[in-house]
Amino acid sequence: MLKRTLLATAVAAMVLAAWATHAGAAHSRMSALPDTTLWAWQRPEKLTYIDPHRSAVAVLVETITLPAKFEPRNQPISAPDRTDYIAVIRIQGTPAEPPDPNMIAGRIAHYADNPHTRAMQIDFDATVSQRAFYRALLTEVRKRLPNDMPLSITALVSWCEGDDWIANLPVDEAVPMYFRMGVDQRNIRRDHMDVRNLREPLCRSSVGVSLDEPWPRFDSDVRVYAFAPAPWTESDYRRTLERLAR
């Protein structure tokens, strides 16, 4: 009995140490980036007025419609020379059979070769039947990225609160998306509007908000990804920083 107890304690300690190592590496990779990020979607964006010490830009560089339709960005974007860019890949579609994750991973990872890319982010509202594919895809992407490059994903709030499937994904953060929440909107706005209380730790260090919808509550050190429903303006940017007191 004592041996079994000691063995269980040792295994638990090993799991905790492995989790702590992963969490520490994730924090280290993300901490190199500014704590405010502007999403730049598929439209012209002129962001020459931003302060690159205070803000990064997450650029939609490609939309992938499964199983294998690729639409690279075709709209111009400009920002100051020292801006940190996060390359965002949007994945959508529900094919009968998912494609080879290695093929998609190679397509995604090549954006890391751009010298301006400081991090990668994947935006995919994977259904339950797509989770195995998504896990395999993220595993392959992580293998292909430089070790010090962060890998971020967006996350449905339901993934962060009532579903454990993202807990051990090979990512540095899962950004809970508090806008355009669809059928879950009423329940989320009633019960889960505090990022600090989300059950999944991966979801507590960042948040996704839109300028035209209510924001959740979060601590001042949380990384904020802000979406504008129309092209960004300097006044939008200034108001966002003022609201964040950054």
PDB file of C-alpha atoms in Angstrom:
ATOM      1  CA  MET A   1       0.000   0.000   0.000  1.00  0.00           C
ATOM      2  CA  LEU A   2       2.819   2.398   0.937  1.00  0.00           C
ATOM      3  CA  LYS A   3       4.654   1.604  -2.310  1.00  0.00           C
ATOM      4  CA  ARG A   4       1.523   2.363  -4.351  1.00  0.00           C
ATOM      5  CA  THR A   5       1.071   5.642  -2.492  1.00  0.00           C
ATOM      6  CA  LEU A   6       4.685   6.637  -3.076  1.00  0.00           C
ATOM      7  CA  LEU A   7       4.431   5.696  -6.745  1.00  0.00           C
ATOM      8  CA  ALA A   8       1.244   7.731  -7.182  1.00  0.00           C
ATOM      9  CA  THR A   9       2.870  10.698  -5.467  1.00  0.00           C
ATOM     10  CA  ALA A  10       5.925  10.448  -7.719  1.00  0.00           C
ATOM     11  CA  VAL A  11       3.793  10.266 -10.867  1.00  0.00           C
ATOM     12  CA  ALA A  12       1.742  13.273  -9.749  1.00  0.00           C
ATOM     13  CA  ALA A  13       4.949  15.213  -9.092  1.00  0.00           C
ATOM     14  CA  MET A  14       6.265  14.355 -12.566  1.00  0.00           C
ATOM     15  CA  VAL A  15       3.012  15.499 -14.208  1.00  0.00           C
ATOM     16  CA  LEU A  16       3.049  18.737 -12.213  1.00  0.00           C
ATOM     17  CA  ALA A  17       6.685  19.387 -13.132  1.00  0.00           C
ATOM     18  CA  ALA A  18       5.968  18.782 -16.822  1.00  0.00           C
ATOM     19  CA  TRP A  19       2.966  21.126 -16.698  1.00  0.00           C
ATOM     20  CA  ALA A  20       5.025  23.795 -14.925  1.00  0.00           C
ATOM     21  CA  THR A  21       7.774  23.515 -17.538  1.00  0.00           C
ATOM     22  CA  HIS A  22       5.261  23.910 -20.376  1.00  0.00           C
ATOM     23  CA  ALA A  23       3.510  26.811 -18.646  1.00  0.00           C
ATOM     24  CA  GLY A  24       6.828  28.547 -18.008  1.00  0.00           C
ATOM     25  CA  ALA A  25       7.933  28.186 -21.630  1.00  0.00           C
ATOM     26  CA  ALA A  26       4.570  29.453 -22.858  1.00  0.00           C
ATOM     27  CA  HIS A  27       4.720  32.492 -20.596  1.00  0.00           C
ATOM     28  CA  SER A  28       8.268  33.235 -21.704  1.00  0.00           C
ATOM     29  CA  ARG A  29       7.414  33.069 -25.410  1.00  0.00           C
ATOM     30  CA  MET A  30       4.342  35.301 -25.130  1.00  0.00           C
ATOM     31  CA  SER A  31       5.939  37.833 -22.785  1.00  0.00           C
ATOM     32  CA  ALA A  32       8.218  39.073 -25.572  1.00  0.00           C
ATOM     33  CA  LEU A  33       5.179  40.617 -27.321  1.00  0.00           C
ATOM     34  CA  PRO A  34       3.252  43.825 -26.456  1.00  0.00           C
ATOM     35  CA  ASP A  35       0.166  43.258 -24.317  1.00  0.00           C
ATOM     36  CA  THR A  36      -2.234  44.923 -26.771  1.00  0.00           C
ATOM     37  CA  THR A  37      -2.777  43.523 -30.267  1.00  0.00           C
ATOM     38  CA  LEU A  38      -4.938  44.837 -33.093  1.00  0.00           C
ATOM     39  CA  TRP A  39      -6.526  42.266 -35.369  1.00  0.00           C
ATOM     40  CA  ALA A  40      -6.236  43.262 -39.037  1.00  0.00           C
ATOM     41  CA  TRP A  41      -8.749  41.237 -41.022  1.00  0.00           C
ATOM     42  CA  GLN A  42      -9.212  40.867 -44.795  1.00  0.00           C
ATOM     43  CA  ARG A  43      -9.495  44.551 -45.715  1.00  0.00           C
ATOM     44  CA  PRO A  44      -7.055  47.432 -46.268  1.00  0.00           C
ATOM     45  CA  GLU A  45      -5.571  48.631 -42.974  1.00  0.00           C
ATOM     46  CA  LYS A  46      -3.352  51.680 -42.468  1.00  0.00           C
ATOM     47  CA  LEU A  47      -1.924  51.425 -38.955  1.00  0.00           C
ATOM     48  CA  THR A  48       1.021  53.793 -39.263  1.00  0.00           C
ATOM     49  CA  TYR A  49      -0.121  55.684 -36.127  1.00  0.00           C
ATOM     50  CA  ILE A  50       0.263  52.812 -33.634  1.00  0.00           C
ATOM     51  CA  ASP A  51       3.011  52.715 -31.021  1.00  0.00           C
ATOM     52  CA  PRO A  52       4.955  49.474 -31.704  1.00  0.00           C
ATOM     53  CA  HIS A  53       6.210  49.404 -28.121  1.00  0.00           C
ATOM     54  CA  ARG A  54       2.625  49.187 -26.870  1.00  0.00           C
ATOM     55  CA  SER A  55       0.836  47.282 -29.613  1.00  0.00           C
ATOM     56  CA  ALA A  56       1.349  44.389 -32.002  1.00  0.00           C
ATOM     57  CA  VAL A  57      -0.676  43.630 -35.138  1.00  0.00           C
ATOM     58  CA  ALA A  58      -2.289  40.247 -35.790  1.00  0.00           C
ATOM     59  CA  VAL A  59      -2.704  40.039 -39.553  1.00  0.00           C
ATOM     60  CA  LEU A  60      -5.002  37.600 -41.311  1.00  0.00           C
ATOM     61  CA  VAL A  61      -2.502  36.219 -43.821  1.00  0.00           C
ATOM     62  CA  GLU A  62      -4.544  33.335 -45.196  1.00  0.00           C
ATOM     63  CA  THR A  63      -7.967  31.711 -45.051  1.00  0.00           C
ATOM     64  CA  ILE A  64      -8.037  27.944 -45.478  1.00  0.00           C
ATOM     65  CA  THR A  65     -11.353  26.379 -46.389  1.00  0.00           C
ATOM     66  CA  LEU A  66     -11.204  22.651 -45.752  1.00  0.00           C
ATOM     67  CA  PRO A  67     -10.355  20.341 -47.319  1.00  0.00           C
ATOM     68  CA  ALA A  68      -7.861  22.312 -49.435  1.00  0.00           C
ATOM     69  CA  LYS A  69      -8.855  25.779 -50.633  1.00  0.00           C
ATOM     70  CA  PHE A  70      -6.233  28.431 -49.858  1.00  0.00           C
ATOM     71  CA  GLU A  71      -6.889  32.173 -50.009  1.00  0.00           C
ATOM     72  CA  PRO A  72      -3.835  34.282 -49.121  1.00  0.00           C
ATOM     73  CA  ARG A  73      -4.343  37.866 -48.012  1.00  0.00           C
ATOM     74  CA  ASN A  74      -4.970  40.211 -50.939  1.00  0.00           C
ATOM     75  CA  GLN A  75      -5.420  43.497 -49.056  1.00  0.00           C
ATOM     76  CA  PRO A  76      -2.654  45.978 -48.153  1.00  0.00           C
ATOM     77  CA  ILE A  77      -1.539  46.691 -44.608  1.00  0.00           C
ATOM     78  CA  SER A  78       0.954  49.207 -43.254  1.00  0.00           C
ATOM     79  CA  ALA A  79       2.382  49.821 -39.775  1.00  0.00           C
ATOM     80  CA  PRO A  80       5.559  51.310 -38.272  1.00  0.00           C
ATOM     81  CA  ASP A  81       8.825  49.556 -39.101  1.00  0.00           C
ATOM     82  CA  ARG A  82       9.362  48.101 -35.617  1.00  0.00           C
ATOM     83  CA  THR A  83       5.908  46.559 -35.345  1.00  0.00           C
ATOM     84  CA  ASP A  84       5.612  42.953 -34.135  1.00  0.00           C
ATOM     85  CA  TYR A  85       3.362  40.952 -36.451  1.00  0.00           C
ATOM     86  CA  ILE A  86       1.356  37.872 -35.548  1.00  0.00           C
ATOM     87  CA  ALA A  87       0.448  35.830 -38.636  1.00  0.00           C
ATOM     88  CA  VAL A  88      -3.172  34.657 -38.343  1.00  0.00           C
ATOM     89  CA  ILE A  89      -4.543  31.680 -40.257  1.00  0.00           C
ATOM     90  CA  ARG A  90      -8.319  31.347 -40.423  1.00  0.00           C
ATOM     91  CA  ILE A  91      -9.580  27.774 -40.975  1.00  0.00           C
ATOM     92  CA  GLN A  92     -13.176  27.060 -41.898  1.00  0.00           C
ATOM     93  CA  GLY A  93     -15.315  24.396 -43.547  1.00  0.00           C
ATOM     94  CA  THR A  94     -16.657  20.986 -42.546  1.00  0.00           C
ATOM     95  CA  PRO A  95     -15.632  18.392 -45.151  1.00  0.00           C
ATOM     96  CA  ALA A  96     -16.756  14.777 -44.855  1.00  0.00           C
ATOM     97  CA  GLU A  97     -13.141  13.716 -44.428  1.00  0.00           C
ATOM     98  CA  PRO A  98     -10.505  16.035 -42.924  1.00  0.00           C
ATOM     99  CA  PRO A  99      -7.358  16.588 -44.980  1.00  0.00           C
ATOM    100  CA  ASP A 100      -3.865  15.414 -44.089  1.00  0.00           C
ATOM    101  CA  PRO A 101      -2.789  17.624 -41.146  1.00  0.00           C
ATOM    102  CA  ASN A 102       0.829  17.481 -42.338  1.00  0.00           C
ATOM    103  CA  MET A 103      -0.089  19.169 -45.603  1.00  0.00           C
ATOM    104  CA  ILE A 104      -2.032  21.955 -43.861  1.00  0.00           C
ATOM    105  CA  ALA A 105       0.691  22.346 -41.211  1.00  0.00           C
ATOM    106  CA  GLY A 106       3.340  22.891 -43.869  1.00  0.00           C
ATOM    107  CA  ARG A 107       1.203  25.545 -45.496  1.00  0.00           C
ATOM    108  CA  ILE A 108       0.745  27.343 -42.165  1.00  0.00           C
ATOM    109  CA  ALA A 109       4.314  27.054 -40.914  1.00  0.00           C
ATOM    110  CA  HIS A 110       5.857  28.703 -43.980  1.00  0.00           C
ATOM    111  CA  TYR A 111       4.517  32.056 -42.722  1.00  0.00           C
ATOM    112  CA  ALA A 112       6.983  31.761 -39.850  1.00  0.00           C
ATOM    113  CA  ASP A 113       9.777  32.279 -42.378  1.00  0.00           C
ATOM    114  CA  ASN A 114       8.751  35.908 -42.828  1.00  0.00           C
ATOM    115  CA  PRO A 115      11.273  37.993 -40.837  1.00  0.00           C
ATOM    116  CA  HIS A 116       8.467  40.251 -39.544  1.00  0.00           C
ATOM    117  CA  THR A 117       6.491  37.350 -38.027  1.00  0.00           C
ATOM    118  CA  ARG A 118       6.934  37.145 -34.264  1.00  0.00           C
ATOM    119  CA  ALA A 119       4.135  34.657 -33.527  1.00  0.00           C
ATOM    120  CA  MET A 120       1.531  32.460 -35.208  1.00  0.00           C
ATOM    121  CA  GLN A 121      -2.180  32.304 -34.425  1.00  0.00           C
ATOM    122  CA  ILE A 122      -4.775  29.858 -35.741  1.00  0.00           C
ATOM    123  CA  ASP A 123      -8.463  30.788 -35.753  1.00  0.00           C
ATOM    124  CA  PHE A 124     -10.603  27.652 -36.123  1.00  0.00           C
ATOM    125  CA  ASP A 125     -13.980  26.990 -34.505  1.00  0.00           C
ATOM    126  CA  ALA A 126     -13.438  23.238 -34.674  1.00  0.00           C
ATOM    127  CA  THR A 127     -16.516  21.070 -34.211  1.00  0.00           C
ATOM    128  CA  VAL A 128     -16.400  18.015 -31.959  1.00  0.00           C
ATOM    129  CA  SER A 129     -15.773  15.769 -34.969  1.00  0.00           C
ATOM    130  CA  GLN A 130     -12.862  18.014 -36.075  1.00  0.00           C
ATOM    131  CA  ARG A 131     -11.011  18.034 -32.768  1.00  0.00           C
ATOM    132  CA  ALA A 132      -8.745  15.071 -33.508  1.00  0.00           C
ATOM    133  CA  PHE A 133      -7.719  16.705 -36.789  1.00  0.00           C
ATOM    134  CA  TYR A 134      -7.139  20.061 -35.065  1.00  0.00           C
ATOM    135  CA  ARG A 135      -5.020  18.487 -32.333  1.00  0.00           C
ATOM    136  CA  ALA A 136      -2.897  16.686 -34.922  1.00  0.00           C
ATOM    137  CA  LEU A 137      -2.593  19.896 -36.947  1.00  0.00           C
ATOM    138  CA  LEU A 138      -1.444  21.961 -33.967  1.00  0.00           C
ATOM    139  CA  THR A 139       1.059  19.269 -33.003  1.00  0.00           C
ATOM    140  CA  GLU A 140       2.566  19.348 -36.498  1.00  0.00           C
ATOM    141  CA  VAL A 141       2.614  23.158 -36.663  1.00  0.00           C
ATOM    142  CA  ARG A 142       4.377  23.350 -33.288  1.00  0.00           C
ATOM    143  CA  LYS A 143       7.056  20.931 -34.519  1.00  0.00           C
ATOM    144  CA  ARG A 144       7.715  23.089 -37.583  1.00  0.00           C
ATOM    145  CA  LEU A 145       7.954  26.448 -35.811  1.00  0.00           C
ATOM    146  CA  PRO A 146      11.136  27.837 -34.245  1.00  0.00           C
ATOM    147  CA  ASN A 147      11.246  26.830 -30.598  1.00  0.00           C
ATOM    148  CA  ASP A 148      11.014  30.431 -29.384  1.00  0.00           C
ATOM    149  CA  MET A 149       8.056  31.408 -31.625  1.00  0.00           C
ATOM    150  CA  PRO A 150       4.688  31.508 -29.809  1.00  0.00           C
ATOM    151  CA  LEU A 151       1.755  29.517 -31.139  1.00  0.00           C
ATOM    152  CA  SER A 152      -1.632  30.993 -30.233  1.00  0.00           C
ATOM    153  CA  ILE A 153      -5.164  29.844 -30.967  1.00  0.00           C
ATOM    154  CA  THR A 154      -8.525  31.540 -30.646  1.00  0.00           C
ATOM    155  CA  ALA A 155     -11.045  29.699 -28.479  1.00  0.00           C
ATOM    156  CA  LEU A 156     -14.775  29.584 -27.997  1.00  0.00           C
ATOM    157  CA  VAL A 157     -15.597  30.619 -24.444  1.00  0.00           C
ATOM    158  CA  SER A 158     -17.326  27.248 -24.021  1.00  0.00           C
ATOM    159  CA  TRP A 159     -13.966  25.542 -24.624  1.00  0.00           C
ATOM    160  CA  CYS A 160     -12.527  27.530 -21.714  1.00  0.00           C
ATOM    161  CA  GLU A 161     -15.351  26.999 -19.266  1.00  0.00           C
ATOM    162  CA  GLY A 162     -17.180  23.738 -19.795  1.00  0.00           C
ATOM    163  CA  ASP A 163     -14.905  21.594 -21.933  1.00  0.00           C
ATOM    164  CA  ASP A 164     -11.465  20.167 -21.129  1.00  0.00           C
ATOM    165  CA  TRP A 165     -10.389  19.211 -24.632  1.00  0.00           C
ATOM    166  CA  ILE A 166      -7.903  22.101 -25.098  1.00  0.00           C
ATOM    167  CA  ALA A 167      -6.120  21.564 -21.766  1.00  0.00           C
ATOM    168  CA  ASN A 168      -3.043  19.826 -23.165  1.00  0.00           C
ATOM    169  CA  LEU A 169      -2.843  21.280 -26.656  1.00  0.00           C
ATOM    170  CA  PRO A 170       0.712  22.291 -27.700  1.00  0.00           C
ATOM    171  CA  VAL A 171      -0.066  26.029 -27.688  1.00  0.00           C
ATOM    172  CA  ASP A 172       1.067  29.020 -25.662  1.00  0.00           C
ATOM    173  CA  GLU A 173      -2.356  30.568 -25.172  1.00  0.00           C
ATOM    174  CA  ALA A 174      -6.003  30.095 -26.080  1.00  0.00           C
ATOM    175  CA  VAL A 175      -7.702  33.459 -26.615  1.00  0.00           C
ATOM    176  CA  PRO A 176     -11.346  33.368 -25.447  1.00  0.00           C
ATOM    177  CA  MET A 177     -13.446  35.197 -28.015  1.00  0.00           C
ATOM    178  CA  TYR A 178     -15.981  37.458 -26.313  1.00  0.00           C
ATOM    179  CA  PHE A 179     -17.738  38.647 -29.447  1.00  0.00           C
ATOM    180  CA  ARG A 180     -19.824  37.184 -32.272  1.00  0.00           C
ATOM    181  CA  MET A 181     -20.680  34.361 -29.883  1.00  0.00           C
ATOM    182  CA  GLY A 182     -23.760  33.092 -31.709  1.00  0.00           C
ATOM    183  CA  VAL A 183     -26.247  30.889 -29.870  1.00  0.00           C
ATOM    184  CA  ASP A 184     -24.098  30.793 -26.690  1.00  0.00           C
ATOM    185  CA  GLN A 185     -24.123  34.572 -26.279  1.00  0.00           C
ATOM    186  CA  ARG A 186     -26.924  34.853 -23.709  1.00  0.00           C
ATOM    187  CA  ASN A 187     -25.523  32.168 -21.386  1.00  0.00           C
ATOM    188  CA  ILE A 188     -21.967  33.474 -21.635  1.00  0.00           C
ATOM    189  CA  ARG A 189     -22.953  37.071 -20.951  1.00  0.00           C
ATOM    190  CA  ARG A 190     -24.928  35.908 -17.916  1.00  0.00           C
ATOM    191  CA  ASP A 191     -22.462  33.443 -16.364  1.00  0.00           C
ATOM    192  CA  HIS A 192     -18.958  33.706 -17.832  1.00  0.00           C
ATOM    193  CA  MET A 193     -18.028  37.360 -18.282  1.00  0.00           C
ATOM    194  CA  ASP A 194     -14.965  37.248 -16.026  1.00  0.00           C
ATOM    195  CA  VAL A 195     -11.815  35.925 -17.693  1.00  0.00           C
ATOM    196  CA  ARG A 196     -10.199  35.425 -14.270  1.00  0.00           C
ATOM    197  CA  ASN A 197     -12.752  32.739 -13.420  1.00  0.00           C
ATOM    198  CA  LEU A 198     -12.511  30.657 -16.579  1.00  0.00           C
ATOM    199  CA  ARG A 199     -11.765  27.053 -15.696  1.00  0.00           C
ATOM    200  CA  GLU A 200      -9.062  26.454 -18.317  1.00  0.00           C
ATOM    201  CA  PRO A 201      -5.725  28.143 -17.402  1.00  0.00           C
ATOM    202  CA  LEU A 202      -4.737  28.493 -21.072  1.00  0.00           C
ATOM    203  CA  CYS A 203      -7.632  30.959 -21.456  1.00  0.00           C
ATOM    204  CA  ARG A 204      -6.875  33.272 -18.542  1.00  0.00           C
ATOM    205  CA  SER A 205      -3.831  35.134 -19.889  1.00  0.00           C
ATOM    206  CA  SER A 206      -5.484  36.708 -22.957  1.00  0.00           C
ATOM    207  CA  VAL A 207      -8.859  37.831 -24.259  1.00  0.00           C
ATOM    208  CA  GLY A 208     -10.438  38.692 -27.603  1.00  0.00           C
ATOM    209  CA  VAL A 209     -12.816  41.675 -27.704  1.00  0.00           C
ATOM    210  CA  SER A 210     -14.574  43.778 -30.306  1.00  0.00           C
ATOM    211  CA  LEU A 211     -15.024  47.543 -30.224  1.00  0.00           C
ATOM    212  CA  ASP A 212     -18.774  47.195 -30.848  1.00  0.00           C
ATOM    213  CA  GLU A 213     -19.682  44.626 -28.157  1.00  0.00           C
ATOM    214  CA  PRO A 214     -19.515  44.493 -24.328  1.00  0.00           C
ATOM    215  CA  TRP A 215     -16.143  43.514 -22.875  1.00  0.00           C
ATOM    216  CA  PRO A 216     -15.686  40.931 -20.126  1.00  0.00           C
ATOM    217  CA  ARG A 217     -13.827  41.627 -16.890  1.00  0.00           C
ATOM    218  CA  PHE A 218     -10.114  40.848 -16.846  1.00  0.00           C
ATOM    219  CA  ASP A 219      -6.929  41.791 -15.036  1.00  0.00           C
ATOM    220  CA  SER A 220      -4.669  44.582 -16.260  1.00  0.00           C
ATOM    221  CA  ASP A 221      -1.883  42.160 -17.210  1.00  0.00           C
ATOM    222  CA  VAL A 222      -4.069  40.139 -19.602  1.00  0.00           C
ATOM    223  CA  ARG A 223      -3.049  40.306 -23.265  1.00  0.00           C
ATOM    224  CA  VAL A 224      -5.879  41.943 -25.222  1.00  0.00           C
ATOM    225  CA  TYR A 225      -6.647  41.221 -28.866  1.00  0.00           C
ATOM    226  CA  ALA A 226      -8.979  43.913 -30.181  1.00  0.00           C
ATOM    227  CA  PHE A 227     -11.159  43.625 -33.278  1.00  0.00           C
ATOM    228  CA  ALA A 228     -12.694  46.584 -35.094  1.00  0.00           C
ATOM    229  CA  PRO A 229     -15.849  45.939 -37.171  1.00  0.00           C
ATOM    230  CA  ALA A 230     -14.649  48.536 -39.701  1.00  0.00           C
ATOM    231  CA  PRO A 231     -11.120  49.540 -40.727  1.00  0.00           C
ATOM    232  CA  TRP A 232      -9.119  50.825 -37.774  1.00  0.00           C
ATOM    233  CA  THR A 233      -8.786  54.563 -37.260  1.00  0.00           C
ATOM    234  CA  GLU A 234      -6.373  56.453 -35.060  1.00  0.00           C
ATOM    235  CA  SER A 235      -9.246  57.521 -32.797  1.00  0.00           C
ATOM    236  CA  ASP A 236     -10.331  53.861 -32.434  1.00  0.00           C
ATOM    237  CA  TYR A 237      -6.793  52.985 -31.428  1.00  0.00           C
ATOM    238  CA  ARG A 238      -6.459  55.823 -28.910  1.00  0.00           C
ATOM    239  CA  ARG A 239      -9.824  55.009 -27.332  1.00  0.00           C
ATOM    240  CA  THR A 240      -8.831  51.358 -27.014  1.00  0.00           C
ATOM    241  CA  LEU A 241      -5.597  52.207 -25.213  1.00  0.00           C
ATOM    242  CA  GLU A 242      -7.436  54.657 -22.963  1.00  0.00           C
ATOM    243  CA  ARG A 243     -10.050  52.066 -22.081  1.00  0.00           C
ATOM    244  CA  LEU A 244      -7.257  49.661 -21.206  1.00  0.00           C
ATOM    245  CA  ALA A 245      -5.281  52.439 -19.473  1.00  0.00           C
ATOM    246  CA  ARG A 246      -2.200  51.408 -21.437  1.00  0.00           C
TER     247      ARG A 246
END
